[in-house]
mmCIF file of C-alpha atoms in Angstrom:
data_model
loop_
_atom_site.group_PDB
_atom_site.id
_atom_site.type_symbol
_atom_site.label_atom_id
_atom_site.label_comp_id
_atom_site.label_asym_id
_atom_site.label_seq_id
_atom_site.Cartn_x
_atom_site.Cartn_y
_atom_site.Cartn_z
ATOM 1 C CA MET A 20 127.595 153.368 153.375
ATOM 2 C CA TYR A 21 130.664 152.210 150.742
ATOM 3 C CA GLN A 22 131.631 148.385 150.176
ATOM 4 C CA THR A 23 134.953 149.012 151.391
ATOM 5 C CA ASP A 24 133.981 150.723 155.080
ATOM 6 C CA LEU A 25 135.349 148.568 158.229
ATOM 7 C CA THR A 26 132.653 146.368 159.888
ATOM 8 C CA GLU A 27 132.731 146.997 164.173
ATOM 9 C CA THR A 28 134.657 144.189 164.477
ATOM 10 C CA GLU A 29 137.670 145.055 161.331
ATOM 11 C CA TRP A 30 137.876 148.633 163.309
ATOM 12 C CA GLN A 31 137.839 147.500 166.918
ATOM 13 C CA TYR A 32 140.559 145.099 165.853
ATOM 14 C CA ILE A 33 142.895 147.655 164.025
ATOM 15 C CA THR A 34 142.239 150.191 167.073
ATOM 16 C CA LYS A 35 143.222 147.021 169.223
ATOM 17 C CA VAL A 36 146.497 146.422 167.050
ATOM 18 C CA LEU A 37 147.795 150.258 166.648
ATOM 19 C CA ASN A 38 146.640 151.424 170.600
ATOM 20 C CA LEU A 39 144.314 154.438 169.470
ATOM 21 C CA GLN A 40 142.930 154.981 172.501
ATOM 22 C CA GLU A 41 139.276 156.730 172.911
ATOM 23 C CA ARG A 42 140.102 160.693 172.585
ATOM 24 C CA LYS A 43 138.411 163.134 171.561
ATOM 25 C CA ARG A 44 138.622 164.052 168.153
ATOM 26 C CA LYS A 45 137.666 166.493 165.808
ATOM 27 C CA TYR A 46 138.180 164.033 163.234
ATOM 28 C CA ASP A 47 137.059 160.229 163.143
ATOM 29 C CA LEU A 48 139.969 158.234 162.355
ATOM 30 C CA ARG A 49 137.527 155.361 161.773
ATOM 31 C CA LEU A 50 136.272 157.429 158.436
ATOM 32 C CA ILE A 51 139.647 158.136 157.504
ATOM 33 C CA TRP A 52 140.871 154.362 157.265
ATOM 34 C CA ASN A 53 137.666 154.302 155.290
ATOM 35 C CA ALA A 54 138.606 157.039 153.121
ATOM 36 C CA ILE A 55 141.905 155.628 152.682
ATOM 37 C CA PHE A 56 140.050 152.095 152.129
ATOM 38 C CA TYR A 57 137.604 153.332 149.200
ATOM 39 C CA LEU A 58 140.810 155.190 147.352
ATOM 40 C CA VAL A 59 142.892 151.602 147.679
ATOM 41 C CA LYS A 60 139.807 149.736 146.327
ATOM 42 C CA THR A 61 138.522 152.020 143.467
ATOM 43 C CA GLY A 62 141.668 154.105 141.901
ATOM 44 C CA CYS A 63 140.091 157.251 142.464
ATOM 45 C CA GLN A 64 142.279 159.778 143.078
ATOM 46 C CA TRP A 65 143.049 161.760 146.516
ATOM 47 C CA ARG A 66 141.286 164.992 145.452
ATOM 48 C CA MET A 67 138.546 162.881 144.083
ATOM 49 C CA LEU A 68 136.919 161.890 147.227
ATOM 50 C CA PRO A 69 133.620 162.045 147.978
ATOM 51 C CA LEU A 70 132.373 164.458 150.452
ATOM 52 C CA ASP A 71 131.065 162.349 152.750
ATOM 53 C CA PHE A 72 134.987 161.779 153.105
ATOM 54 C CA SER A 73 136.565 164.212 155.123
ATOM 55 C CA LYS A 74 138.937 166.238 153.165
ATOM 56 C CA TRP A 75 141.489 164.762 151.194
ATOM 57 C CA GLN A 76 144.459 166.100 152.879
ATOM 58 C CA LEU A 77 143.277 164.577 156.531
ATOM 59 C CA VAL A 78 142.937 161.497 154.802
ATOM 60 C CA TYR A 79 146.481 161.827 153.680
ATOM 61 C CA TYR A 80 147.420 161.611 156.775
ATOM 62 C CA TYR A 81 147.490 157.461 155.869
ATOM 63 C CA ARG A 82 151.732 158.929 155.246
ATOM 64 C CA LYS A 83 152.167 159.689 158.924
ATOM 65 C CA TRP A 84 150.989 156.237 159.976
ATOM 66 C CA ALA A 85 153.604 154.945 157.067
ATOM 67 C CA SER A 86 156.302 156.653 158.504
ATOM 68 C CA GLN A 87 155.220 155.014 161.564
ATOM 69 C CA LEU A 88 155.419 151.850 160.514
ATOM 70 C CA ASP A 89 151.895 151.200 161.649
ATOM 71 C CA PHE A 90 151.136 149.790 158.265
ATOM 72 C CA ASP A 91 153.576 146.953 159.427
ATOM 73 C CA LEU A 92 152.700 146.065 162.860
ATOM 74 C CA LEU A 93 148.984 146.086 161.511
ATOM 75 C CA LEU A 94 150.113 143.414 158.279
ATOM 76 C CA GLU A 95 152.185 141.055 161.447
ATOM 77 C CA LYS A 96 149.119 140.471 163.955
ATOM 78 C CA LEU A 97 146.942 140.266 160.765
ATOM 79 C CA ARG A 98 149.173 137.565 159.312
ATOM 80 C CA GLY A 99 149.980 135.811 162.840
ATOM 81 C CA HIS A 100 145.862 136.126 163.197
ATOM 82 C CA VAL A 101 144.881 134.589 160.578
ATOM 83 C CA ARG A 102 146.946 131.823 160.489
ATOM 84 C CA VAL A 103 146.309 130.917 164.016
ATOM 85 C CA LYS A 104 142.411 130.734 162.757
ATOM 86 C CA ARG A 105 142.993 128.135 160.393
ATOM 87 C CA GLY A 106 145.384 125.671 162.107
ATOM 88 C CA GLN A 107 148.929 127.174 161.525
ATOM 89 C CA SER A 108 151.458 128.622 163.453
ATOM 90 C CA MET A 109 151.839 132.304 163.773
ATOM 91 C CA GLU A 110 154.784 131.955 162.417
ATOM 92 C CA PRO A 111 155.594 130.393 159.613
ATOM 93 C CA SER A 112 158.529 127.793 159.829
ATOM 94 C CA VAL A 113 160.248 128.223 156.360
ATOM 95 C CA LYS A 114 161.202 130.829 154.745
ATOM 96 C CA ASN A 115 160.469 129.899 151.011
ATOM 97 C CA ILE A 116 160.189 132.933 148.812
ATOM 98 C CA LEU A 117 158.945 130.754 145.183
ATOM 99 C CA ALA A 118 160.268 131.872 141.849
ATOM 100 C CA ASP A 119 160.279 131.229 138.316
ATOM 101 C CA GLY A 120 163.573 130.043 136.147
ATOM 102 C CA GLY A 121 164.573 132.793 135.512
ATOM 103 C CA TYR A 122 165.937 133.130 139.497
ATOM 104 C CA ARG A 123 169.177 130.714 139.731
ATOM 105 C CA GLY A 124 173.080 130.857 140.185
ATOM 106 C CA GLU A 125 174.624 133.217 142.874
ATOM 107 C CA LEU A 126 171.228 135.057 143.163
ATOM 108 C CA VAL A 127 169.963 132.315 145.161
ATOM 109 C CA ASP A 128 172.975 132.160 146.976
ATOM 110 C CA ASN A 129 173.332 135.424 148.110
ATOM 111 C CA ILE A 130 169.673 135.383 149.368
ATOM 112 C CA LYS A 131 170.626 132.422 151.570
ATOM 113 C CA LYS A 132 173.163 134.138 152.807
ATOM 114 C CA LYS A 133 172.056 137.618 153.784
ATOM 115 C CA PHE A 134 168.586 136.921 154.506
ATOM 116 C CA GLY A 135 168.258 133.791 155.561
ATOM 117 C CA TYR A 136 165.488 133.004 153.233
ATOM 118 C CA VAL A 137 165.136 130.148 150.485
ATOM 119 C CA ILE A 138 164.803 130.517 146.527
ATOM 120 C CA GLN A 139 162.457 127.303 145.853
ATOM 121 C CA VAL A 140 163.083 127.458 142.238
ATOM 122 C CA VAL A 141 159.820 126.016 139.651
ATOM 123 C CA ILE A 142 160.528 125.459 136.340
ATOM 124 C CA SER A 143 157.006 125.155 134.545
ATOM 125 C CA ALA A 144 156.671 122.409 131.872
ATOM 126 C CA TYR A 145 153.454 123.879 130.275
ATOM 127 C CA LYS A 146 154.996 123.235 126.666
ATOM 128 C CA GLU A 147 154.074 119.885 127.137
ATOM 129 C CA GLN A 148 151.272 119.176 129.966
ATOM 130 C CA GLY A 149 149.470 122.674 128.840
ATOM 131 C CA PHE A 150 148.588 124.410 132.338
ATOM 132 C CA ARG A 151 148.617 122.643 135.572
ATOM 133 C CA PRO A 152 149.093 124.762 138.413
ATOM 134 C CA ILE A 153 152.694 124.533 139.695
ATOM 135 C CA GLN A 154 152.763 123.717 143.954
ATOM 136 C CA LYS A 155 152.885 126.513 146.213
ATOM 137 C CA ARG A 156 153.198 129.019 143.789
ATOM 138 C CA TRP A 157 149.406 129.517 142.409
ATOM 139 C CA ILE A 158 148.962 129.852 146.191
ATOM 140 C CA VAL A 159 150.858 133.549 145.479
ATOM 141 C CA GLU A 160 149.287 134.285 141.872
ATOM 142 C CA ARG A 161 146.376 134.144 143.867
ATOM 143 C CA THR A 162 147.649 136.281 146.303
ATOM 144 C CA PHE A 163 148.714 138.872 143.150
ATOM 145 C CA SER A 164 145.306 138.709 141.669
ATOM 146 C CA TRP A 165 142.987 139.729 144.710
ATOM 147 C CA ILE A 166 145.785 142.430 145.004
ATOM 148 C CA ASP A 167 145.509 143.529 141.830
ATOM 149 C CA TYR A 168 141.219 143.892 142.295
ATOM 150 C CA ASN A 169 142.323 146.634 143.612
ATOM 151 C CA ARG A 170 142.147 149.318 141.100
ATOM 152 C CA ARG A 171 144.705 151.490 142.645
ATOM 153 C CA LEU A 172 146.732 149.062 142.050
ATOM 154 C CA CYS A 173 146.380 147.903 138.192
ATOM 155 C CA ARG A 174 148.455 149.868 137.257
ATOM 156 C CA ASN A 175 151.343 152.206 139.370
ATOM 157 C CA TYR A 176 149.788 155.364 139.139
ATOM 158 C CA GLU A 177 152.023 156.387 142.730
ATOM 159 C CA LEU A 178 154.554 158.489 141.748
ATOM 160 C CA THR A 179 156.938 157.357 144.909
ATOM 161 C CA PHE A 180 158.274 153.950 145.364
ATOM 162 C CA ASP A 181 157.493 154.430 149.278
ATOM 163 C CA SER A 182 153.957 155.774 147.974
ATOM 164 C CA ALA A 183 153.362 152.171 146.427
ATOM 165 C CA GLU A 184 154.606 149.559 148.435
ATOM 166 C CA GLU A 185 152.113 150.940 150.983
ATOM 167 C CA MET A 186 149.576 151.177 148.806
ATOM 168 C CA VAL A 187 149.846 147.194 148.757
ATOM 169 C CA LYS A 188 149.545 146.587 151.953
ATOM 170 C CA LEU A 189 146.707 148.669 152.247
ATOM 171 C CA ALA A 190 145.263 146.061 149.870
ATOM 172 C CA THR A 191 147.200 143.134 151.914
ATOM 173 C CA ILE A 192 145.694 144.367 155.037
ATOM 174 C CA ARG A 193 142.253 144.951 153.523
ATOM 175 C CA LEU A 194 142.182 140.957 152.304
ATOM 176 C CA LEU A 195 143.136 139.792 156.061
ATOM 177 C CA LEU A 196 141.006 142.166 157.849
ATOM 178 C CA ARG A 197 138.259 140.233 155.838
ATOM 179 C CA LYS A 198 139.249 137.004 156.298
ATOM 180 C CA ILE A 199 139.299 137.493 160.715
#
């Protein structure tokens, strides 16, 4: 058993959201999920997965889930679940993006028109005041730190952008599963 293994509650949540019917399988899906989370956390190579997990080729099955948007569905449900648990509404009421001073001008207007997002530019007064957390930007920085705690994400080891994005999604899924 590894620290990255899913608890029974976490596994039940995944099976419910992804509608994984109980049927006789040659390979245990929970073991595959555990191997994926182990890989993201430790940063090991696919072929270096410990032998008590399934073969690495079978664990690479995660690409099928990624292409079916299963990770997106799971993230959406988890985010809503955690927000409700904290007494917030399931969906954020305002779509704000926090950005630093480098994002100003036409970019802000274009993103608002195209996607409906409001970019809130936050400029630090670090030189005058010293370090102070800035509004909700600290939440974003803290979240990046939590995600970066996974060795697979401390630098970009992935060959494709899609694969890198899936690793971030998996790290976020793991983070949110711990909060349910």
